[in-house]
CSV table of C-alpha atoms and ligand atoms in Angstrom, one decimal:
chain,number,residue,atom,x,y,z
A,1,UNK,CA,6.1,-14.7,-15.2
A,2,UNK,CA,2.5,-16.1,-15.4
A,3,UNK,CA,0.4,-15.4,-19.0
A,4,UNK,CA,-0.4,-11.8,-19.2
A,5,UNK,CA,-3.9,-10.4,-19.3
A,6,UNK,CA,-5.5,-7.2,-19.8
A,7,UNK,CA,-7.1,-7.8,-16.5
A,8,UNK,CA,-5.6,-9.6,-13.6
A,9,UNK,CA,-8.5,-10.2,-11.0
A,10,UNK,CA,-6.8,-13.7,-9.9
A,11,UNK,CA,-4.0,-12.3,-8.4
A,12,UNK,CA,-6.1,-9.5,-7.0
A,13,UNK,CA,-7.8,-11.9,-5.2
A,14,UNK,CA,-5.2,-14.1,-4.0
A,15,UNK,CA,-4.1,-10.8,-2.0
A,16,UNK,CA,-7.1,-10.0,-0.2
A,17,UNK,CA,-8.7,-13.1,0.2
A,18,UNK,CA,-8.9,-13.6,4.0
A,19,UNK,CA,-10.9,-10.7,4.5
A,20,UNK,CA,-12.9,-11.3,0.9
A,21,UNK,CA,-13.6,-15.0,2.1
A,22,UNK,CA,-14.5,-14.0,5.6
A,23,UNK,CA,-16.8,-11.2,4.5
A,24,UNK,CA,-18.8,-13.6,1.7
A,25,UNK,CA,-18.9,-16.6,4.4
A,26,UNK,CA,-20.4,-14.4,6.6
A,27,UNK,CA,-23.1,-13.4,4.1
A,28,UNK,CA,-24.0,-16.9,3.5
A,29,UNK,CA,-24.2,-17.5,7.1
A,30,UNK,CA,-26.6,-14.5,7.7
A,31,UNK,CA,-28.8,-15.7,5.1
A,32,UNK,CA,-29.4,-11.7,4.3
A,33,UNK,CA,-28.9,-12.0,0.2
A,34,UNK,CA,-31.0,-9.0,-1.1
A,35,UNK,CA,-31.0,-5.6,0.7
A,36,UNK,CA,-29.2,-6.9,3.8
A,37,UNK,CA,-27.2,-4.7,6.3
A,38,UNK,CA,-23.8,-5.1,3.9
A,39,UNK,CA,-25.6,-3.3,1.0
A,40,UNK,CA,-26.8,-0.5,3.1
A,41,UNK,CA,-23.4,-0.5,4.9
A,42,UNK,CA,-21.6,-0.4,1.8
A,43,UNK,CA,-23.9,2.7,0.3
A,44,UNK,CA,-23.2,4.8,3.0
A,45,UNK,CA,-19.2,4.1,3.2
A,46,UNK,CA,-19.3,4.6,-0.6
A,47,UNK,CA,-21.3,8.2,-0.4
A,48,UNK,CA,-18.4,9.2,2.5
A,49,UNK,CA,-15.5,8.0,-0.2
A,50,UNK,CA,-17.4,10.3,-2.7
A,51,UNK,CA,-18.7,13.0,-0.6
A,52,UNK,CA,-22.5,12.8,-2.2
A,53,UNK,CA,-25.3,12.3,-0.2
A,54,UNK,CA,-26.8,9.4,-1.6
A,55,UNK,CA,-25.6,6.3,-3.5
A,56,UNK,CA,-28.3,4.5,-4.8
A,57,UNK,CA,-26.7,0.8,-5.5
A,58,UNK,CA,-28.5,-1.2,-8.4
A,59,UNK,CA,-27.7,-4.5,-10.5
A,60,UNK,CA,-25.3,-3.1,-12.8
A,61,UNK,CA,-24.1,0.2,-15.1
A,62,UNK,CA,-26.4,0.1,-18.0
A,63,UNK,CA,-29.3,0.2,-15.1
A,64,UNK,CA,-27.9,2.9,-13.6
A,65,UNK,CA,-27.7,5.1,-16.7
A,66,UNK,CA,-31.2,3.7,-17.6
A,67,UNK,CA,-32.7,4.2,-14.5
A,68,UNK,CA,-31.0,7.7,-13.9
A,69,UNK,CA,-32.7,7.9,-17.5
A,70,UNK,CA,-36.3,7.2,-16.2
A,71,UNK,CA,-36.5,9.8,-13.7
A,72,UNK,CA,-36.4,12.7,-15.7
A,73,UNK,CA,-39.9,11.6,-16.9
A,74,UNK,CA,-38.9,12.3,-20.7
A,75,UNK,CA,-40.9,12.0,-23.5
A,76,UNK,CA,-40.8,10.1,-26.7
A,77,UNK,CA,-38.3,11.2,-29.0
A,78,UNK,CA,-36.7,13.6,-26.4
A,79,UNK,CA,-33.3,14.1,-27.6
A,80,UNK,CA,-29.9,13.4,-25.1
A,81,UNK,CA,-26.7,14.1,-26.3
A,82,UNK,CA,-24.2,11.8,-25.6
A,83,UNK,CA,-20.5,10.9,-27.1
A,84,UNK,CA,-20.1,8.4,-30.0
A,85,UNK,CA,-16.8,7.1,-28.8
A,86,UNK,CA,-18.0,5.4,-25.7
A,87,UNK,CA,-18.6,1.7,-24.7
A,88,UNK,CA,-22.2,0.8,-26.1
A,89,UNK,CA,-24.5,0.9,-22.9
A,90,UNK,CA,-24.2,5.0,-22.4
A,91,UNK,CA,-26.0,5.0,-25.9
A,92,UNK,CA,-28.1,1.7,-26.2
A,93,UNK,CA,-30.5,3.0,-22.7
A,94,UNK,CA,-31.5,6.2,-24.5
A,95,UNK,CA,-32.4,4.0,-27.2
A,96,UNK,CA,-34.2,1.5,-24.9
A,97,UNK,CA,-36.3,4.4,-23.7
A,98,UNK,CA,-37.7,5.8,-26.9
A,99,UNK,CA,-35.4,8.6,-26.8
A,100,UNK,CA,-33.6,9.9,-29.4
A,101,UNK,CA,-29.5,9.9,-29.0
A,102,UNK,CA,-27.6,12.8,-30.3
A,103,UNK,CA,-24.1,12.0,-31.0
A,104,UNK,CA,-21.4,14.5,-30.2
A,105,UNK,CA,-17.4,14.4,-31.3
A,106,UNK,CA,-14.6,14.3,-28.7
A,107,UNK,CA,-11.2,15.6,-28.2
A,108,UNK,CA,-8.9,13.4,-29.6
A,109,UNK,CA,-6.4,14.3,-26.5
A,110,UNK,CA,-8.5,13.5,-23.7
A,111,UNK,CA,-11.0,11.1,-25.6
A,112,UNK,CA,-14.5,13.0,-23.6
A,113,UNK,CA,-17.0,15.4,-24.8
A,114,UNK,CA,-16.1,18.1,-27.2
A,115,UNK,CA,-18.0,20.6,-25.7
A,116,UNK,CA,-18.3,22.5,-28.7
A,117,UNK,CA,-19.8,20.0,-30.7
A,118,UNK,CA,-22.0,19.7,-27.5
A,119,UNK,CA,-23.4,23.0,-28.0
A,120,UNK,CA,-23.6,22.7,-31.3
A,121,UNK,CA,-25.5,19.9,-30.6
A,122,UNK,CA,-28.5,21.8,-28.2
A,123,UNK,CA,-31.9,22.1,-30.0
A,124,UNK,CA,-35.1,22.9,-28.3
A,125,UNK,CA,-36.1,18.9,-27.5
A,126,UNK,CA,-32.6,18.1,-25.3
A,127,UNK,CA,-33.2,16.9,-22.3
A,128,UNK,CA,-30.1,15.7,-20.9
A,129,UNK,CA,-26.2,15.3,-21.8
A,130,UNK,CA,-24.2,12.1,-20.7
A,131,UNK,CA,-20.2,12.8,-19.9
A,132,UNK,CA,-18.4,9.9,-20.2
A,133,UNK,CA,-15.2,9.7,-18.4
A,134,UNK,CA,-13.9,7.5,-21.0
A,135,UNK,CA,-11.0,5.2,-19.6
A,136,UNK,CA,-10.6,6.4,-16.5
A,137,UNK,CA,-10.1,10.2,-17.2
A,138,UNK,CA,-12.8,13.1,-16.3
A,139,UNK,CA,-14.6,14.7,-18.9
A,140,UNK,CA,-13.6,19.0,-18.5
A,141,UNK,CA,-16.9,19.5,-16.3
A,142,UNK,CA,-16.5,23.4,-15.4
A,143,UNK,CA,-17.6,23.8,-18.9
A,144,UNK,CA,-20.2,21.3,-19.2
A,145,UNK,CA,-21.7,22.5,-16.0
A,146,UNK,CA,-21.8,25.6,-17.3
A,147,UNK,CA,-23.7,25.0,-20.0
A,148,UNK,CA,-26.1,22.7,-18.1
A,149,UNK,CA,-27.1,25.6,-15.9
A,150,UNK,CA,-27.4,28.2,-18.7
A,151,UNK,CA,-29.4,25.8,-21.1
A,152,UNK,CA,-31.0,23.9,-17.9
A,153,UNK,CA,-30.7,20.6,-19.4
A,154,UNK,CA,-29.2,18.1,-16.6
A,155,UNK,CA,-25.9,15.7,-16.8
A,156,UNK,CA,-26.0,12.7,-16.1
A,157,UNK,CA,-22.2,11.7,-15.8
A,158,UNK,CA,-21.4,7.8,-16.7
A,159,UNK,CA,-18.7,7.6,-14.6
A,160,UNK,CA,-18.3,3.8,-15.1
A,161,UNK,CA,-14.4,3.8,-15.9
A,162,UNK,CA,-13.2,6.3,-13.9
A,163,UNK,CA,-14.4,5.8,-10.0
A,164,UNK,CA,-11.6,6.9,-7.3
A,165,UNK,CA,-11.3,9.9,-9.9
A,166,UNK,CA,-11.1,13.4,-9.4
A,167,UNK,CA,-11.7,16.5,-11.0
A,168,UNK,CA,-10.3,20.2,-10.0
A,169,UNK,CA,-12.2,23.2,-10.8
A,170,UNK,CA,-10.8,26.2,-11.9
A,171,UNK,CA,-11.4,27.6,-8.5
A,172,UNK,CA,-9.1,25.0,-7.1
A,173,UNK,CA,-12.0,23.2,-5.7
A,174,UNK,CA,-11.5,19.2,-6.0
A,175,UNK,CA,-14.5,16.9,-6.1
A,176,UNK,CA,-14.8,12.9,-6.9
A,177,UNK,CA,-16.0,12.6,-10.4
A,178,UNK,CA,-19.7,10.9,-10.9
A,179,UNK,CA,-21.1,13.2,-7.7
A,180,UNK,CA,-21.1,16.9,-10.3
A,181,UNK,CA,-23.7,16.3,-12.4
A,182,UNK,CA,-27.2,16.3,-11.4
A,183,UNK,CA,-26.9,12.2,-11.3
A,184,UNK,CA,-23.5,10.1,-11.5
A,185,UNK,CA,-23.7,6.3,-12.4
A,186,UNK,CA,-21.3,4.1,-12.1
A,187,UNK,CA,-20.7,0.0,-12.8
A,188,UNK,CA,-19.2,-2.4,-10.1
A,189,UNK,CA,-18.4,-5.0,-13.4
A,190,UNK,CA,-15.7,-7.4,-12.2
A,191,UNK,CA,-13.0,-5.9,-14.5
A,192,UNK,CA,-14.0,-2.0,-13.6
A,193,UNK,CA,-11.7,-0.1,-11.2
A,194,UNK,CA,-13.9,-0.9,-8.6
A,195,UNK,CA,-15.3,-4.2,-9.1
A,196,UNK,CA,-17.4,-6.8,-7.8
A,197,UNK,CA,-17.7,-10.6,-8.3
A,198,UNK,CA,-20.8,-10.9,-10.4
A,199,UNK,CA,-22.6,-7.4,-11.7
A,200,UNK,CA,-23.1,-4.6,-9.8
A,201,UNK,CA,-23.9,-0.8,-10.0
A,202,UNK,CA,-24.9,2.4,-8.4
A,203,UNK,CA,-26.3,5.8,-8.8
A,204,UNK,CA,-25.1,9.4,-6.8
A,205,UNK,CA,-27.0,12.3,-6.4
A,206,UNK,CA,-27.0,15.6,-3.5
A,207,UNK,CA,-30.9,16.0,-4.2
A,208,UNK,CA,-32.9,14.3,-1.9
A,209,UNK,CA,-36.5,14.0,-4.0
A,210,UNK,CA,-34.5,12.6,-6.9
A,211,UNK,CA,-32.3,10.0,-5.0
A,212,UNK,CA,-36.0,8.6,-2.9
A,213,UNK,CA,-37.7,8.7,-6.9
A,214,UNK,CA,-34.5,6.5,-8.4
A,215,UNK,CA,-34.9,4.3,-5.3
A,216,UNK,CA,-38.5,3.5,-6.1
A,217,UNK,CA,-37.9,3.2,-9.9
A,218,UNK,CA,-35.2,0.7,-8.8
A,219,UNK,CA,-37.6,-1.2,-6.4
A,220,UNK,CA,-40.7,-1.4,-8.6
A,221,UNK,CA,-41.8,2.1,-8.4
A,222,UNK,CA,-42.5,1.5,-4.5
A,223,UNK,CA,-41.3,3.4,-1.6
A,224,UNK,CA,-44.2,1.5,0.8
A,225,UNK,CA,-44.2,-2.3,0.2
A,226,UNK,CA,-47.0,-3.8,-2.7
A,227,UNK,CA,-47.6,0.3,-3.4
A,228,UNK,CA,-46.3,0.8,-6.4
A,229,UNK,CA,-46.4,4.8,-7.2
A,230,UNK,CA,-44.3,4.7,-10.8
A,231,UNK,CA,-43.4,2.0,-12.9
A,232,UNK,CA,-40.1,0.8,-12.6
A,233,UNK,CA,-37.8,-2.1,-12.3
A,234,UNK,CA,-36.3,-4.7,-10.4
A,235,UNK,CA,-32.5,-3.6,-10.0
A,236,UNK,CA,-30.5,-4.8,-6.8
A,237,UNK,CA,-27.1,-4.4,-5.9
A,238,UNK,CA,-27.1,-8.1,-3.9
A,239,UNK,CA,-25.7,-8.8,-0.7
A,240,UNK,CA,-22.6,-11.1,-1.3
A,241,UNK,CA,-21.5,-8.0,-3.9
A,242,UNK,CA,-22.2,-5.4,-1.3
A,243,UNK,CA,-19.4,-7.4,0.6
A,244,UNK,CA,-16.8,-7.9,-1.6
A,245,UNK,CA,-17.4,-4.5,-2.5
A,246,UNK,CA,-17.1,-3.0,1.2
A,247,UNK,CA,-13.7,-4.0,0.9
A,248,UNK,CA,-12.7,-3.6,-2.3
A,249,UNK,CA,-13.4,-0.1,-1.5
A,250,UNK,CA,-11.0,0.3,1.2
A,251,UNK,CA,-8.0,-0.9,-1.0
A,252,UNK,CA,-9.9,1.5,-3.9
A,253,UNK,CA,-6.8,4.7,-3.7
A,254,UNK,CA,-4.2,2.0,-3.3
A,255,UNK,CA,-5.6,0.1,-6.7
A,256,UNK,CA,-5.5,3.3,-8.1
A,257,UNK,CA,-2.1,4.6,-7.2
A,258,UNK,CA,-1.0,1.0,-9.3
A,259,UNK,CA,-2.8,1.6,-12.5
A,260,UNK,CA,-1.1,5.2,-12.4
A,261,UNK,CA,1.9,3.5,-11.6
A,262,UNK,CA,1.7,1.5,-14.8
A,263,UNK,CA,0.6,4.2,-16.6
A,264,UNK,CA,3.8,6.1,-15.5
A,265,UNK,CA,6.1,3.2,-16.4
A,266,UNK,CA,4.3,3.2,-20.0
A,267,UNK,CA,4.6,6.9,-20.7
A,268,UNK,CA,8.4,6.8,-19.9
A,269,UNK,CA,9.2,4.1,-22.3
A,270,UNK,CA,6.8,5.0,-24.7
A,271,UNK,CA,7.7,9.0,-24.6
A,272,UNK,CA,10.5,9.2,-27.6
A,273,UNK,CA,8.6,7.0,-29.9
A,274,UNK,CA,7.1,8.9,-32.8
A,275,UNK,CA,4.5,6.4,-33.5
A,276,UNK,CA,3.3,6.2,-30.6
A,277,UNK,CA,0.9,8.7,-28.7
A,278,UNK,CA,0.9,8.2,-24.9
A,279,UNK,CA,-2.9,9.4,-23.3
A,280,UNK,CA,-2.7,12.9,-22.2
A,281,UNK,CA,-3.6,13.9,-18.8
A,282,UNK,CA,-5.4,17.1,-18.4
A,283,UNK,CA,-4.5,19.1,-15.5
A,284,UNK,CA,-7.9,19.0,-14.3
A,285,UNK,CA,-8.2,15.7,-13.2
A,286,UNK,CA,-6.5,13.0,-11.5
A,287,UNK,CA,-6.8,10.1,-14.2
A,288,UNK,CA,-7.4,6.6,-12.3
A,289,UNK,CA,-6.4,4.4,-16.0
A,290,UNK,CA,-9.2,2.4,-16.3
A,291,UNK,CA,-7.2,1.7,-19.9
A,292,UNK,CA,-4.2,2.3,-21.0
A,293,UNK,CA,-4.9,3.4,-24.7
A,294,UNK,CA,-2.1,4.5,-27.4
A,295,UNK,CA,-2.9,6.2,-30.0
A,296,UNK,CA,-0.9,4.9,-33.2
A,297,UNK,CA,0.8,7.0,-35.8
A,298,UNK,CA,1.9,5.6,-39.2
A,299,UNK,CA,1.7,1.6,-37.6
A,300,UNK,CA,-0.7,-0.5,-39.3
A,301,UNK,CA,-2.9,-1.5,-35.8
A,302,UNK,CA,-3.8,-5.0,-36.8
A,303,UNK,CA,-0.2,-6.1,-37.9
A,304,UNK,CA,1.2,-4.4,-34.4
A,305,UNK,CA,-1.4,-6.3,-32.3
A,306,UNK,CA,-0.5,-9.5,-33.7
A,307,UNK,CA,2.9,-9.2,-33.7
A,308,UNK,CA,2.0,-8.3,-29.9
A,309,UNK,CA,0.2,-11.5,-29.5
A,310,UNK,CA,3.3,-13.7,-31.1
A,311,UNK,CA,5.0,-12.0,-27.8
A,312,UNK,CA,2.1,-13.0,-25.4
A,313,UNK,CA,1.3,-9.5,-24.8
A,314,UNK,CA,-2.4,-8.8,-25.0
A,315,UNK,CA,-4.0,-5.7,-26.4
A,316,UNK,CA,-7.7,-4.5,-27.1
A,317,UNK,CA,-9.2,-2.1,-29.3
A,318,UNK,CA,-11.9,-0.2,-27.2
A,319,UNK,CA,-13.9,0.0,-29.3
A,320,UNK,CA,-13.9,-1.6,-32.5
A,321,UNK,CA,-17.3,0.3,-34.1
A,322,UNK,CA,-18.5,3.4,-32.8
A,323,UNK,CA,-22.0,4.0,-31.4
A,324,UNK,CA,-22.7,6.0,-34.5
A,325,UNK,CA,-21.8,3.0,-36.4
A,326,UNK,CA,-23.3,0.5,-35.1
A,327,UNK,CA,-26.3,-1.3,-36.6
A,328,UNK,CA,-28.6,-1.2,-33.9
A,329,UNK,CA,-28.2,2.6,-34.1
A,330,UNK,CA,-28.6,3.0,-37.3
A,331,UNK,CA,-31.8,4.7,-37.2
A,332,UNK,CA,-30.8,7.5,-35.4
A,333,UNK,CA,-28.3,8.5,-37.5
A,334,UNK,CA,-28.5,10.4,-40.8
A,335,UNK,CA,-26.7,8.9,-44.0
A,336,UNK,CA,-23.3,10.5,-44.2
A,337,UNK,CA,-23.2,11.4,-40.8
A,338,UNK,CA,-19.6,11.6,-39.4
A,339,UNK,CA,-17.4,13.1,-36.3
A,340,UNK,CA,-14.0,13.3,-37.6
A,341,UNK,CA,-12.1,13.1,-34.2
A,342,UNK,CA,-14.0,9.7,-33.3
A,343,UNK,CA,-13.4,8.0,-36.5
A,344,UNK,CA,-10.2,9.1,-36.4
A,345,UNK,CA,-9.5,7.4,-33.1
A,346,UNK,CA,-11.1,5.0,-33.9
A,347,UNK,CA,-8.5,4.0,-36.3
A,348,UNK,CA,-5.7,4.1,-34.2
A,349,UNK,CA,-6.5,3.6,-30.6
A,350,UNK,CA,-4.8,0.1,-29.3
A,351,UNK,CA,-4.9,-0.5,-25.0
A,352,UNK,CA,-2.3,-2.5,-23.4
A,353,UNK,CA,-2.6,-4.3,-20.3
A,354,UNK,CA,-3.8,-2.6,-17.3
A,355,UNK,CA,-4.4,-3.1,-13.5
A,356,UNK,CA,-3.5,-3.1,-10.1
A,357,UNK,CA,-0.8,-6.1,-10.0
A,358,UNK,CA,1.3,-5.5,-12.6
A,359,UNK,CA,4.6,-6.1,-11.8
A,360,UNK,CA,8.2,-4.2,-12.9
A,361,UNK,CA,9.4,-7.2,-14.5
A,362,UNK,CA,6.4,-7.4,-16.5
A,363,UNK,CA,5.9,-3.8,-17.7
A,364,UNK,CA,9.2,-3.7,-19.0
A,365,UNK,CA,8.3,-7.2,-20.6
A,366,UNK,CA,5.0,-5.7,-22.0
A,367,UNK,CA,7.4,-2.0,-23.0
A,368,UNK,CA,10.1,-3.7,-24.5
A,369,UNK,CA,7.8,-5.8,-26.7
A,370,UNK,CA,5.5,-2.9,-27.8
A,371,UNK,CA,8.7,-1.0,-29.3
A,372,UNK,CA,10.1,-4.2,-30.9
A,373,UNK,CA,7.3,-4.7,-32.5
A,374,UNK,CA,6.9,-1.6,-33.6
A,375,UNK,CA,10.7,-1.1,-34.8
A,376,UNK,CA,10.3,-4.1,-36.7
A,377,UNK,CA,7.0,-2.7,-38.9
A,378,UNK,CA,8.5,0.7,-39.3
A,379,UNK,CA,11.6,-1.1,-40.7
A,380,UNK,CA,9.6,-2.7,-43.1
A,381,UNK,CA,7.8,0.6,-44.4
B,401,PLP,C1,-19.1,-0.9,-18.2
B,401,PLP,C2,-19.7,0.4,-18.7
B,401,PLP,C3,-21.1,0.6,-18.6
B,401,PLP,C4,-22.1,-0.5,-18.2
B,401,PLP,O1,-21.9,-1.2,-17.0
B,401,PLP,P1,-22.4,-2.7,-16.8
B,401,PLP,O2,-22.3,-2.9,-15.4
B,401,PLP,O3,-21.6,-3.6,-17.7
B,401,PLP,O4,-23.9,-2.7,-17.2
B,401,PLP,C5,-21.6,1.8,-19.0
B,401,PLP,N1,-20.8,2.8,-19.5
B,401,PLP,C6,-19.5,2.6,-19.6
B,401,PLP,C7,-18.6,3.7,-20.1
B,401,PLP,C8,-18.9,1.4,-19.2
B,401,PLP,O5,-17.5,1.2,-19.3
């Protein structure tokens, strides 16, 4: 058995790379390394995977949310409510802009947007609410939606863990997640379920005007060449990514089916353990496990995750401070200010290795290691 990682994009590789080579060499060759035919070609195959009309691709995630950001034309100190308990990009753009976040709690089963600390959130300067589909599982959108249309304040869904996702309505009606909200982004990073070689990202929308304006903020504000209409920014998804990502793509269900394969594997060996907390899946979605993440009970996390490195199994705390915590937020948040549910996960979350070539033999390596560990601190206490 080779070193475990969190991530495994070696042996990934290893089994596509024919067609990866092939499809990069062929790049090279062409010479087409910014907006060629493979980043146009990918766009469209990705808008038919989703079912949106338009994917707009860009250089990478935080773009996307910033640039999704941009065309709403919002004001200074325009408030956007967004989750604490999300990686640090859904949060740092609405800072970048001059707007103000609004930090919301979420449900400690399903790690997304409380949606009534959401409402609760609403004052007459919101201007937008950012989902998150933390780890790979979809925010409950019905209700979010709702509340979108009824306040008329647009979502903008970061949808950069869970791509290849679904989400059911209560109607029965199943839609990929990131193409609901007025504007989905998403991140092609290396490591995310549908990943690149370098950095990469992408915006969806089913309105027409808005897709051609977050084109041209992407492209310098231009939709005619050296006429520059609104001021943007240079963002491109580049050719030799557009490639890799083509066919990524195509292996994109399969890859998923394997992270819910581990995830299936963990739950049944982790399922009589009462300090440990297996994620929940909500009925309404199909969950594509961007992380595997545990929540502990009566284990001291630190202790557990060395004890799990002593075994060679690797672990990650996602993430270690909370946006509401963090110093480069500080300003936005009022002394005292807490949300109970995201400190409180934050305490105890611990993720365990996850992606698409993880073998039997080395979940029941990674399983049988977690629960020694974990018998051998609880005989302790
Ligand atoms: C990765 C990620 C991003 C940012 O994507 P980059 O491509 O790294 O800029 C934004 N939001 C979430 C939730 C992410 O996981």
């Amino acid at each position: 058995m080779l070193p475990l990682q969190m991530v495994d994009l070696k042996r990934q590789y290893q089994k596509i790379k024919p067609e990866i080579d092939a499809a990069m060499l062929q790049v090279v060759e062409s010479a087409a390394f910014i907006n060629g035919p493979e980043v146009t070609a990918f766009a469209k195959e990705l808008e038919a995977y989703l079912g949106v009309k338009h994917v707009i691709p860009c250089a990478n995630g935080t773009d996307a949310l910033q640039i999704a950001l941009m065309a709403l034309d919002l004001k200074p100190g325009d408030e956007v409510i967004t989750p604490s308990f999300t990686y640090i990009a859904t949060v740092e753009v609405v800072a970048l802009l001059g707007l103000k976040p609004v930090f919301v709690d979420v449900d400690a089963d399903t790690f997304t947007m409380n949606i009534e600390s959401v409402k609760a959130a609403i004052t007459p300067r919101t201007r937008a609410i950012i989902p998150v589909h933390l780890y790979g599982q979809c925010a409950d959108m019905a209700g979010l939606l709702q509340l979108s249309a009824e306040r008329n304040i647009p979502l903008i869904e970061d949808n950069a863990q869970a791509i290849g996702g679904t989400y059911t309505f209560p109607d029965g009606r199943t839609v990929k997640t990131g193409t609901m909200g007025l504007i989905g982004c998403t991140s092609f990073f290396p490591s995310k379920n549908l990943g690149c070689y370098g950095d990469g990202g992408a915006m969806f929308t089913n309105d027409d005007a808005l897709a051609e304006k977050l084109r041209m903020i992407a492209n310098h504000g231009q939709k005619q060449r050296y006429y520059h209409e609104l001021v943007g920014c240079n963002s491109r998804l580049d050719s030799l990514q557009a490639a890799v990502l083509r066919i990524k793509l195509r292996h994109l269900d399969v890859y998923c089916d394997a992270r819910r394969y581990a995830a299936d594997f963990y739950d049944a060996a982790f399922a009589a353990n009462n300090h440990i907390v297996t994620p929940y899946r909500a009925p309404y979605c199909k969950h594509v496990f961007h992380q595997y993440t545990l929540q502990l009970k009566g284990i001291n996390r630190d202790t557990l995750a060395a004890d799990l490195a002593a075994r060679n199994i690797p672990s990650m705390i996602y993430y270690p401070v909370s946006s509401h915590e963090q110093n480069m937020l500080k300003s936005f948040v009022e002394a005292g200010f807490s949300l109970p549910t995201t400190d409180y996960l934050n305490s105890c979350v611990l993720s365990l290795p996850i992606h698409t070539e993880l073998t039997d033999e080395e979940l029941k390596f990674i399983t049988e290691g977690v629960l020694a560990a974990i018998a051998a601190q609880a005989e302790q206490v």
